[in-house]
CSV table of C-alpha atoms in Angstrom, one decimal:
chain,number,residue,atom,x,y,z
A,29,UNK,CA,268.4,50.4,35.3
A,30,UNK,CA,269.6,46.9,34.5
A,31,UNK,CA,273.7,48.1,34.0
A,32,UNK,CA,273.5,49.6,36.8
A,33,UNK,CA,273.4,46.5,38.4
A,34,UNK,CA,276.7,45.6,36.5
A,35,UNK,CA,278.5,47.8,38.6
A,36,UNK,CA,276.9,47.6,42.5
A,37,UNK,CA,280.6,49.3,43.8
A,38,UNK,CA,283.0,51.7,42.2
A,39,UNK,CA,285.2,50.0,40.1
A,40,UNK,CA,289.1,48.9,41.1
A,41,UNK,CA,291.5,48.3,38.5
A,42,UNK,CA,294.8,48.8,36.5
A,43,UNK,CA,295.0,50.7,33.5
A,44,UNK,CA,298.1,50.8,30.6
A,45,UNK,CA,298.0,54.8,30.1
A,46,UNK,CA,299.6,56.5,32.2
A,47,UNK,CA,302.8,54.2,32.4
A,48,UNK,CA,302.6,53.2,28.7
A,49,UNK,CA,300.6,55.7,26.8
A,50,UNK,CA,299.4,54.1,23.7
A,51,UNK,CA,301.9,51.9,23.3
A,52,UNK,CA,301.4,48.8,26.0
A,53,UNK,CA,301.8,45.0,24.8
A,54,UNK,CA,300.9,42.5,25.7
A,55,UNK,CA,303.1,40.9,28.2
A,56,UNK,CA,303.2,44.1,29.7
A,57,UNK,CA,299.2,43.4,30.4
A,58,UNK,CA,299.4,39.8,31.1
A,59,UNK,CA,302.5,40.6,34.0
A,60,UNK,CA,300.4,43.5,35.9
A,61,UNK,CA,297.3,41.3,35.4
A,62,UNK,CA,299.6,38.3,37.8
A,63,UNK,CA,300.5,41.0,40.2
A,64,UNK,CA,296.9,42.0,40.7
A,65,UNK,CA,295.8,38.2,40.9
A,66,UNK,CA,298.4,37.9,43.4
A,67,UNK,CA,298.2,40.9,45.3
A,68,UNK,CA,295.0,43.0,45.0
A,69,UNK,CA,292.7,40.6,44.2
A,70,UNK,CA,291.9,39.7,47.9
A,71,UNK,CA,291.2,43.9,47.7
A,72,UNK,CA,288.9,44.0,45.4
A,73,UNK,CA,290.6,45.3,42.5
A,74,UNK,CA,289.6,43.8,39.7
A,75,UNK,CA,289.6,45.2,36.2
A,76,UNK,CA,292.5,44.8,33.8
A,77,UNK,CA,292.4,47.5,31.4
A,78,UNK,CA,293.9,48.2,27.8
A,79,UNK,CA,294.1,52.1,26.7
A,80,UNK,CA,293.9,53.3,23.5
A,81,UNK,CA,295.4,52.7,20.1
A,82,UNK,CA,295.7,48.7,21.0
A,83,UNK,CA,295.0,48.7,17.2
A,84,UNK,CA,298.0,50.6,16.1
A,85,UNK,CA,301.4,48.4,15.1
A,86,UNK,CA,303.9,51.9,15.1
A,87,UNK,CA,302.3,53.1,18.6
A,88,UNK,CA,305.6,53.8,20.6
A,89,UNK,CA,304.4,56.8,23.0
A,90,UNK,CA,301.2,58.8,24.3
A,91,UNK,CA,301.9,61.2,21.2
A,92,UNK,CA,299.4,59.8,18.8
A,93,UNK,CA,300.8,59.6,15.0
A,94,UNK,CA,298.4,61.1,12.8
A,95,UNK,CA,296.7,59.3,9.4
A,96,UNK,CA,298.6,56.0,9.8
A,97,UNK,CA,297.6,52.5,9.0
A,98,UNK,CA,295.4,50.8,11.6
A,99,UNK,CA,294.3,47.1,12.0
A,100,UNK,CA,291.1,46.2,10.6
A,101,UNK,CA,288.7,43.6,10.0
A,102,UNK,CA,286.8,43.6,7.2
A,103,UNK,CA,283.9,44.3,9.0
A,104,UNK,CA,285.4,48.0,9.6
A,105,UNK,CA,285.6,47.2,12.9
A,106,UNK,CA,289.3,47.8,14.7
A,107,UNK,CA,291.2,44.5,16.1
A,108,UNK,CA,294.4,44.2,18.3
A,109,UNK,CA,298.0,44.6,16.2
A,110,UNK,CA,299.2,41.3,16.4
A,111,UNK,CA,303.0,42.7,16.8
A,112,UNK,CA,302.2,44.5,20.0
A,113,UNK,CA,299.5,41.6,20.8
A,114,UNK,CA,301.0,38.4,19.3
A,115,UNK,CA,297.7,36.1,21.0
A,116,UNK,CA,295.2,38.1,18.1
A,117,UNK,CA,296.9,36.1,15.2
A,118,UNK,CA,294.9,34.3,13.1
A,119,UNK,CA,291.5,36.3,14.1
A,120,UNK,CA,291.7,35.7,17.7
A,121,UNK,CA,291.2,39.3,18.7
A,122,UNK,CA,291.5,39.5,22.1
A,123,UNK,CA,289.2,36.5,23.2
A,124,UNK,CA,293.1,34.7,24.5
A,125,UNK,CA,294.4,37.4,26.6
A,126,UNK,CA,290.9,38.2,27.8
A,127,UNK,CA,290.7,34.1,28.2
A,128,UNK,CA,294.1,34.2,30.4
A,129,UNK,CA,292.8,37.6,32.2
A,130,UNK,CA,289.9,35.4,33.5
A,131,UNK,CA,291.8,32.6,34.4
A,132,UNK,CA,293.4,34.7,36.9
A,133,UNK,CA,289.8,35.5,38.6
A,134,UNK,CA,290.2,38.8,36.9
A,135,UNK,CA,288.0,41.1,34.4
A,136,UNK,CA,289.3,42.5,30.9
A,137,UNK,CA,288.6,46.0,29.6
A,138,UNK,CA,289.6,48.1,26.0
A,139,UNK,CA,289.3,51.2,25.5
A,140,UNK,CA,287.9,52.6,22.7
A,141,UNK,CA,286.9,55.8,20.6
A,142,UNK,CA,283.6,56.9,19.7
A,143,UNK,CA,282.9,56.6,16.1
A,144,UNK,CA,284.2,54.8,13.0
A,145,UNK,CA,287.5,54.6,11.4
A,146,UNK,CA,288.5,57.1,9.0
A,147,UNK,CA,290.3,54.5,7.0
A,148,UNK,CA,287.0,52.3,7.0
A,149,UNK,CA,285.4,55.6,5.3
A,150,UNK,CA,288.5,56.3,2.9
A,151,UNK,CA,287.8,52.3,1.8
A,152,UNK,CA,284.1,52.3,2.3
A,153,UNK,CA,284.1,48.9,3.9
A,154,UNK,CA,280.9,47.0,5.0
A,155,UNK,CA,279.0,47.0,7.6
A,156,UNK,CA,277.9,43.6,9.3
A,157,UNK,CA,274.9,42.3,8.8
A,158,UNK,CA,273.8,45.2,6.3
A,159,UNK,CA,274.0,46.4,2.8
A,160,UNK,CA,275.2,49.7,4.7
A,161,UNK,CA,279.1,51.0,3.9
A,162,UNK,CA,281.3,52.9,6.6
A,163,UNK,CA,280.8,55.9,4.1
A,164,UNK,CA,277.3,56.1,4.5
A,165,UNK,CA,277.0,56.1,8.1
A,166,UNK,CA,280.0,58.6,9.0
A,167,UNK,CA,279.5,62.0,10.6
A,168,UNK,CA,282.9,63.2,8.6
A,169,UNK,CA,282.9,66.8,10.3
A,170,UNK,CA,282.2,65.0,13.8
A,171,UNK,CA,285.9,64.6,14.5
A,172,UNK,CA,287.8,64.3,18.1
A,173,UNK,CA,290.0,67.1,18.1
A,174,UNK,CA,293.2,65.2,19.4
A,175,UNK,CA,293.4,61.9,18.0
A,176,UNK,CA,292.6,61.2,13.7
A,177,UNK,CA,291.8,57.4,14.1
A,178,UNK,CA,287.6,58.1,14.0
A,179,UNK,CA,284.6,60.1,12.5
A,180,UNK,CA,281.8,60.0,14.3
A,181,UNK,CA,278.9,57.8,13.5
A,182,UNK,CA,275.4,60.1,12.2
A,183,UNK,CA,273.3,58.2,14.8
A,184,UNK,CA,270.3,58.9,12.0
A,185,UNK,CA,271.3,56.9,9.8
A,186,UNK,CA,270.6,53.2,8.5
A,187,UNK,CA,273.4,51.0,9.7
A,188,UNK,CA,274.0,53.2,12.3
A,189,UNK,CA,272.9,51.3,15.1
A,190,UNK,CA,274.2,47.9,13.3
A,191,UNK,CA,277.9,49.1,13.2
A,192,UNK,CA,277.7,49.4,17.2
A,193,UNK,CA,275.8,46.4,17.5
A,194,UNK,CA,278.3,44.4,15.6
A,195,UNK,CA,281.1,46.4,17.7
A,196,UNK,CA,279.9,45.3,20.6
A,197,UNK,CA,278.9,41.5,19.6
A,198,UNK,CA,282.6,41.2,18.4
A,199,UNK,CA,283.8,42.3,22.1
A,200,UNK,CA,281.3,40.0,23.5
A,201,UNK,CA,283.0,37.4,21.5
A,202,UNK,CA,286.3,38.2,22.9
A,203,UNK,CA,285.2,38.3,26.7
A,204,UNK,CA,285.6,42.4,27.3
A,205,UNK,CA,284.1,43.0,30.4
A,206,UNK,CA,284.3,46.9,30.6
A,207,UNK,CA,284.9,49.3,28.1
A,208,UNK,CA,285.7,53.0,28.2
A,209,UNK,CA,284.7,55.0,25.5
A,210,UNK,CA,286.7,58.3,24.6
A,211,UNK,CA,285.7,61.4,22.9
A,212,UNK,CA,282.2,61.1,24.3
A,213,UNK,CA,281.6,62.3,27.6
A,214,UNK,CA,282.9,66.1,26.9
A,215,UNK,CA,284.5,67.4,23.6
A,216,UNK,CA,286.1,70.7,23.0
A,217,UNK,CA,284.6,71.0,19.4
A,218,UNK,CA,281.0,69.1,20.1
A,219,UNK,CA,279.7,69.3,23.6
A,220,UNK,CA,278.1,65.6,25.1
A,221,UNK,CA,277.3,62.9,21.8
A,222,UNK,CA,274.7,62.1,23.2
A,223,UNK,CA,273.1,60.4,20.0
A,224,UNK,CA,276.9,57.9,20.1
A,225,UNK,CA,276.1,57.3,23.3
A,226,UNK,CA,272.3,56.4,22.9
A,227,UNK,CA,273.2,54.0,20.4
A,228,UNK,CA,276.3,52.3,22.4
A,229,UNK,CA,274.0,52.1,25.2
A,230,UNK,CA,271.6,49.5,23.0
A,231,UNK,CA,274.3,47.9,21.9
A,232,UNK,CA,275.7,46.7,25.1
A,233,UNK,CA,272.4,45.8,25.8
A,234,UNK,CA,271.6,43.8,22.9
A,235,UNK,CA,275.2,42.0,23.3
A,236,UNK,CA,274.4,39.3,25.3
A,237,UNK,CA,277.5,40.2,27.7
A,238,UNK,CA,277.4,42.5,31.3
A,239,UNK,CA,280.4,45.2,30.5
A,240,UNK,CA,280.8,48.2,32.5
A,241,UNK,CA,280.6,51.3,30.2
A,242,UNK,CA,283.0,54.6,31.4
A,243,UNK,CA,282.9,57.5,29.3
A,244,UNK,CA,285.6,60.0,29.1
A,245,UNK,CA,287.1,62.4,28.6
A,246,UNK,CA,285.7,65.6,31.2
A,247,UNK,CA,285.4,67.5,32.3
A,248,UNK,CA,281.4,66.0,32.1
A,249,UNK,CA,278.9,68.6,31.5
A,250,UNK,CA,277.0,68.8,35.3
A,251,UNK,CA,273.7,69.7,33.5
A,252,UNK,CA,273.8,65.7,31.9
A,253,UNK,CA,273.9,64.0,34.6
A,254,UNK,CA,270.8,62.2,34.2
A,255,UNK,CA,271.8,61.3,30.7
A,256,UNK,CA,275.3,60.0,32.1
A,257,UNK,CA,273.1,57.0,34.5
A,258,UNK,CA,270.9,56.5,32.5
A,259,UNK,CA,273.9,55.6,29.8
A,260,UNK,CA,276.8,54.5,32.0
A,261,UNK,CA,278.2,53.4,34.7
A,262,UNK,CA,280.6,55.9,35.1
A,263,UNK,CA,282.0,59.3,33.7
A,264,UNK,CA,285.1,61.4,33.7
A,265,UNK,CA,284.8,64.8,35.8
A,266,UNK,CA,288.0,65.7,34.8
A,267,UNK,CA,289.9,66.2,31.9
A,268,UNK,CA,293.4,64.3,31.9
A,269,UNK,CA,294.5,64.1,35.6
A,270,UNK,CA,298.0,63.7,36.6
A,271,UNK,CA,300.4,64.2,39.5
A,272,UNK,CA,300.6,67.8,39.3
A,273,UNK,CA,299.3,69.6,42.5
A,274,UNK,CA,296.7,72.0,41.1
A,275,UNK,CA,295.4,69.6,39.5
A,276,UNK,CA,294.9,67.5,42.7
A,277,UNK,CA,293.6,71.3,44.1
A,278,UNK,CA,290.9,71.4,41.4
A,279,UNK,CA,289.1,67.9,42.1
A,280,UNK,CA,287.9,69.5,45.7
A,281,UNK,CA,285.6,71.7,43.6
A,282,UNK,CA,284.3,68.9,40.9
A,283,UNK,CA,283.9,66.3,43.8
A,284,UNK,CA,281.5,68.4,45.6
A,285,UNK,CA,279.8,69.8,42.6
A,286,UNK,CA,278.9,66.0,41.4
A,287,UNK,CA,279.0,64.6,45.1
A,288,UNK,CA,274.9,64.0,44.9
A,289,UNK,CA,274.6,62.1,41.5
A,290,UNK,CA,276.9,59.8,43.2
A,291,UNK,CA,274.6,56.1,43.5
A,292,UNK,CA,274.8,52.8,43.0
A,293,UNK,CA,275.9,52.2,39.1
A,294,UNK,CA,276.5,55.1,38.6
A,295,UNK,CA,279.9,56.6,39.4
A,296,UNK,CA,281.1,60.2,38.5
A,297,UNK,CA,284.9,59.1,37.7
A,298,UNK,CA,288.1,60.8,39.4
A,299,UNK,CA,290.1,59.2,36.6
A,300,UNK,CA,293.2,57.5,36.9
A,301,UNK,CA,295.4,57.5,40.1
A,302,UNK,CA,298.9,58.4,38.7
A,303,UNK,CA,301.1,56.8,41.7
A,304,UNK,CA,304.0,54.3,41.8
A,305,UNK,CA,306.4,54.2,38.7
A,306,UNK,CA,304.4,56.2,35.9
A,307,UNK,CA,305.1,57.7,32.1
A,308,UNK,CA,307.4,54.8,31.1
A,309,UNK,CA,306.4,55.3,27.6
A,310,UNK,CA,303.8,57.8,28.6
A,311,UNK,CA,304.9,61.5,27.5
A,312,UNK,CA,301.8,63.4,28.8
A,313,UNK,CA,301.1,64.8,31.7
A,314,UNK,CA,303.9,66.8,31.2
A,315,UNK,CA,306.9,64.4,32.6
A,316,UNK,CA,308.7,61.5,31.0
A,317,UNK,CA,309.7,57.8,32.9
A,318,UNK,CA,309.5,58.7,36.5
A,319,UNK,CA,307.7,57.7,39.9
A,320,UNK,CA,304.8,59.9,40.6
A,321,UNK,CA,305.7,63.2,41.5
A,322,UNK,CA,303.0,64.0,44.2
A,323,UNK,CA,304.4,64.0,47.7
A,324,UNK,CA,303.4,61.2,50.5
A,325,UNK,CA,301.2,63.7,51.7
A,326,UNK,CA,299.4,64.7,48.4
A,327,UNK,CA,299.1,60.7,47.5
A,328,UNK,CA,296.8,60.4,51.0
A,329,UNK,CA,295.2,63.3,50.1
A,330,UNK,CA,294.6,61.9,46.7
A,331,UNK,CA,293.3,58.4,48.0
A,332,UNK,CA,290.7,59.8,51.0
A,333,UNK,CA,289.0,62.3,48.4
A,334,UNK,CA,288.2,59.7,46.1
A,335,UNK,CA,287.4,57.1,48.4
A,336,UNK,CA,285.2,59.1,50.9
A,337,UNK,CA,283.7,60.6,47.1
A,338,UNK,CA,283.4,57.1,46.2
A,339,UNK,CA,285.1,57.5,42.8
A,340,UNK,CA,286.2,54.5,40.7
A,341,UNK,CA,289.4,53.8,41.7
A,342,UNK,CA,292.2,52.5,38.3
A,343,UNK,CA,295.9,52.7,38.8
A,344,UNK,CA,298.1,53.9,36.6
A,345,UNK,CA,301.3,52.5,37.0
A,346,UNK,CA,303.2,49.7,36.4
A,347,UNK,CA,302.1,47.5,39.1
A,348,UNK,CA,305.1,45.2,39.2
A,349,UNK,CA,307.5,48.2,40.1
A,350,UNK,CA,305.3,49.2,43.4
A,351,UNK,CA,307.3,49.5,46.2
A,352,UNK,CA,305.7,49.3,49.9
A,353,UNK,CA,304.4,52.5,50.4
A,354,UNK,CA,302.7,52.5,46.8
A,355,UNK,CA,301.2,48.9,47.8
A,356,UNK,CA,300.1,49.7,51.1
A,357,UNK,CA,297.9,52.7,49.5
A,358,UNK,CA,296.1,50.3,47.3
A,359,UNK,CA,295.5,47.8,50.2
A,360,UNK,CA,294.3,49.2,53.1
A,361,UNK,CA,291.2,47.8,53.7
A,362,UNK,CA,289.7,50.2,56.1
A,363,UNK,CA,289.9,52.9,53.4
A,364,UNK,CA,288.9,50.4,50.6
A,365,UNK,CA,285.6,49.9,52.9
A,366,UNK,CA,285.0,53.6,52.8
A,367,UNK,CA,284.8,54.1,48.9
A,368,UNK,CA,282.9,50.4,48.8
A,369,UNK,CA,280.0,50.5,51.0
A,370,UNK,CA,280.4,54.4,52.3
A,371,UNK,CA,277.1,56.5,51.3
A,372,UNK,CA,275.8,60.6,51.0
A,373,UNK,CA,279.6,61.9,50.8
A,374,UNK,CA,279.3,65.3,51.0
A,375,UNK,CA,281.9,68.6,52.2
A,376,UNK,CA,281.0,69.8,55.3
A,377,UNK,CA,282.7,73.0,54.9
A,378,UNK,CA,285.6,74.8,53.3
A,379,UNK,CA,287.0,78.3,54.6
A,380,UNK,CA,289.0,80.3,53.1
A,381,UNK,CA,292.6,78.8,54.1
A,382,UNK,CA,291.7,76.3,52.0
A,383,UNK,CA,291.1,73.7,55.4
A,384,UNK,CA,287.9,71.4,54.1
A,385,UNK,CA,286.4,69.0,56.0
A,386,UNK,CA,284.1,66.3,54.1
A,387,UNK,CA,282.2,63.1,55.6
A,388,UNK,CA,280.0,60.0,54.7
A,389,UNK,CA,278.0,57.3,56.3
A,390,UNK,CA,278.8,53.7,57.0
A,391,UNK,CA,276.4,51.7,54.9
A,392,UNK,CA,274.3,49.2,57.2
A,393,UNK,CA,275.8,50.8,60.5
A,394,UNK,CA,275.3,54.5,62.6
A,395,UNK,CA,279.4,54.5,61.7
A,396,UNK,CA,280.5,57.5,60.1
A,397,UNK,CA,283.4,59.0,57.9
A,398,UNK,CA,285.5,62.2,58.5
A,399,UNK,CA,288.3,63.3,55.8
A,400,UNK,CA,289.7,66.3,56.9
A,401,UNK,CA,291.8,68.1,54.5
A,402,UNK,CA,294.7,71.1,54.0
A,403,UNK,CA,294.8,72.1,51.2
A,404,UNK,CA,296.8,75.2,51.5
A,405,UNK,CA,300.3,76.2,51.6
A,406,UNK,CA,301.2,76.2,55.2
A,407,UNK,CA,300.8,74.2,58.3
A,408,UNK,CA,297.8,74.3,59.9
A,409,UNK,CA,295.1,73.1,62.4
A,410,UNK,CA,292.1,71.8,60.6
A,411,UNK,CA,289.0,71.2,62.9
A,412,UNK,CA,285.4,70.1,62.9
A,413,UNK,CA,283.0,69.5,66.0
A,414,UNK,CA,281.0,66.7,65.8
A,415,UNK,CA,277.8,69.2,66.1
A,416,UNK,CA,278.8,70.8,62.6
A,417,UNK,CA,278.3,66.5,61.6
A,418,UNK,CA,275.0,66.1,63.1
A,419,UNK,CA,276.7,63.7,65.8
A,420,UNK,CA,275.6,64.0,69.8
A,421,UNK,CA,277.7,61.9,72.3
A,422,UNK,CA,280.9,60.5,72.2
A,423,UNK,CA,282.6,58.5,69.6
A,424,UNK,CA,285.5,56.4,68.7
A,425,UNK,CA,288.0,57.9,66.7
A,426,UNK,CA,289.8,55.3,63.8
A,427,UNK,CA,292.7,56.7,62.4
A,428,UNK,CA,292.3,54.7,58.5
A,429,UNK,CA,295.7,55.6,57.1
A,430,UNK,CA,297.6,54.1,60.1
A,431,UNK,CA,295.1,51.4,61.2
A,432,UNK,CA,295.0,52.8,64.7
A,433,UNK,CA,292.5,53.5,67.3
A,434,UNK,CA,293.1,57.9,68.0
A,435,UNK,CA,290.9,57.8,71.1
A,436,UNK,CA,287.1,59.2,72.1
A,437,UNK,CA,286.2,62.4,71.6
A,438,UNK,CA,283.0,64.7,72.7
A,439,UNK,CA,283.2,67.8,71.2
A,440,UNK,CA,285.5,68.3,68.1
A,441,UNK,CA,287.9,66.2,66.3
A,442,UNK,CA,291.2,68.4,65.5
A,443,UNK,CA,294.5,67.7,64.0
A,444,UNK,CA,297.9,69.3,62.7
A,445,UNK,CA,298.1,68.8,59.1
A,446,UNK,CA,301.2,69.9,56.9
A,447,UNK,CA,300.0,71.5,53.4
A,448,UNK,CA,298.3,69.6,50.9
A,449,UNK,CA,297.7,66.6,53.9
A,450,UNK,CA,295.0,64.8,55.0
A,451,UNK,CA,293.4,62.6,57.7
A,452,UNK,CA,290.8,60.1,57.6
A,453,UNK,CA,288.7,58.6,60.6
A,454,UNK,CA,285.8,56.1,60.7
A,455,UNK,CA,284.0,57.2,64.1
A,456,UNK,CA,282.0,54.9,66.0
A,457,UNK,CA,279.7,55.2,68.7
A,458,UNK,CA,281.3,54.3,72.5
């Protein structure tokens, strides 16, 4: 599938929600946009990200106010509040912060919500290109259950398609590279759009522009994953994550579950890494202005699951505050090679005190990957043999995490991990 090809590797960026909710601006973009050009670039992050609600002036928090003016064109198409985004005056949009994204050697994403605006429907504003109104293509009792910005769009209608397509040639115009699409991928009210998704799909295509399309929220119904590729490039698993332990816990479970659909271009998404200084203006996830509250030991064990799993990997915090530790997990190239070029991640066993062991293949090389894993409550030995990994003969043990060489080893690899740790090896053949 052609956008497939948009996306060879799982993507590495920032994103504004989960240090600034719904209410990011735009210096706040352009200044973690330089401190990725400066130092995670060379990485391979890449992907500069604006959350939701760019389009609302009062935004202040992650607590969405309900029924209030949004900005509009007259197109019924949403466009950046020019007091949160002072470059959109005068029509720009976002083509200049996009413009000055790219400069830096960077990629610019939004994130949108399926459908169409409720006010565009109140005021029955055109559609380009058509003699269609918003009224007439809106799916009025096709609502997201947490947000009141959008109906959804009655993909049978006329104008239907034309409302995306003009979405999408608008974002074109303003250089988005990647766009994540909310209220999509899972719904408590709806199940999977799948009909919203068909027709965002043709108009990505038909666009003229490359973007990498992410759908959220999850958790992503298993039983679509062929619609998801076929669609996307890469789809939530989870519902809101955040630095809350069992919710850390749970991902062991959806990361095996979607483990085989994983491919190139098509990602099953961990969501957002909530590390470093977080929920600035961000009230959910249950905390307030803080640094993450997962231990050093539950941020490795965050960062080896989803890079041996080879999800997309999007920080959440605000970049400039990172302190060494919270840098050095974004740039350790060993680890960054794993959820790169790593392929057939799978768990090789988990028993019932919660040890789990999971491993991968070296892509282009008889190297392999071995993420071994406590995920209980007390101290413990976790162990694998390289038998139980299809290995025979000795191999080189590579500690990733502290760039070290841990010896050769025959028969089993072993180590003492405190509760909710991990370890991560890349073994090589002596």
């Amino acid at each position: 599938m052609q956008h497939h090809q948009w996306a060879p590797y799982p993507p590495l960026g920032w994103n504004s929600w989960d240090c600034y909710g719904a209410a990011v601006r735009e210096e706040e973009v352009r200044g973690n946009a330089e401190y990725m050009a400066e130092h995670l670039q060379s990485f391979g992050w890449e992907y500069v990200v604006v959350d939701i609600q760019w389009y609302e002036p009062g935004a202040v928090s992650s607590a969405y106010r309900s029924f209030v003016p949004l900005e509009m064109d007259t197109y019924s198409r949403l466009i950046p509040a020019v007091n949160r985004f002072p470059s959109a005056a005068d029509g720009q949009g976002f083509k200049p912060l996009a413009d000055y994204v790219h400069s830096l050697g960077l990629r610019f994403g939004i994130h949108i919500m399926r459908g169409i605006p409720r006010q565009a429907v109140h005021k029955d504003t055109p559609i380009k290109g058509t003699s269609v109104t918003a009224r007439q293509i809106a799916h009025p009792n096709s609502i997201c259950p947490w947000n009141t910005d959008m109906y959804g769009v009655d993909a049978s209608r006329e104008g239907a398609q034309e409302y995306y397509d003009s979405l999408f040639e608008l974002y074109a115009e303003w250089g988005v590279d990647f766009v994540k699409v909310d209220d999509i991928a899972a719904s408590r009210l709806y199940d999977t759009h799948l009909p919203e998704m068909e027709l965002i799909r043709r108009a990505i295509d038909r666009c003229g522009r490359p973007m990498v399309l992410s759908l959220s929220p999850g958790p992503a119904p298993l039983e679509y994953h062929e619609e998801f590729a076929a669609h996307a490039n890469m789809w939530r698993v989870t519902d809101d994550f955040w630095d809350i332990w069992p919710l850390l816990y749970a991902m062991f479970e959806r990361c095996e579950k979607w483990a085989p659909h994983v491919a190139e271009g098509q990602w099953p998404d961990c969501d957002m890494l909530p590390l470093g200084h977080i929920g600035i203006r961000s009230v959910d996830g249950g905390g307030s202005d803080r640094w993450t509250r997962f231990t050093r030991d539950e941020q490795l064990t965050m960062m080896t699951l989803w890079s041996i799993f080879r999800s997309p990997l999007m920080f959440g915090g605000e970049l400039r505050d990172n302190d060494a530790w919270t840098l050095s997990l974004l740039t350790n190239d060993e680890v960054l090679q794993a959820n790169r070029s790593s392929r057939n991640a799978r768990q090789i066993f988990r028993d019932e005190q919660d040890r789990i062991v999971w491993m991968a293949e070296q892509e282009g090389s008889e190297d392999r990957y071995v993420a071994l894993f406590n995920a209980g409550e007390e101290e413990t030995l976790v162990r694998v043999t390289l038998a139980e990994m299809n290995i025979q003969g000795a191999v080189q043990l590579r500690n990733l995490w502290e760039r070290s060489d841990a010896g050769v080893v025959q028969g089993d690899i072993e180590v003492k991990l405190a509760p909710h740790a991990a370890a991560f090896y890349r073994l090589s053949r002596v």
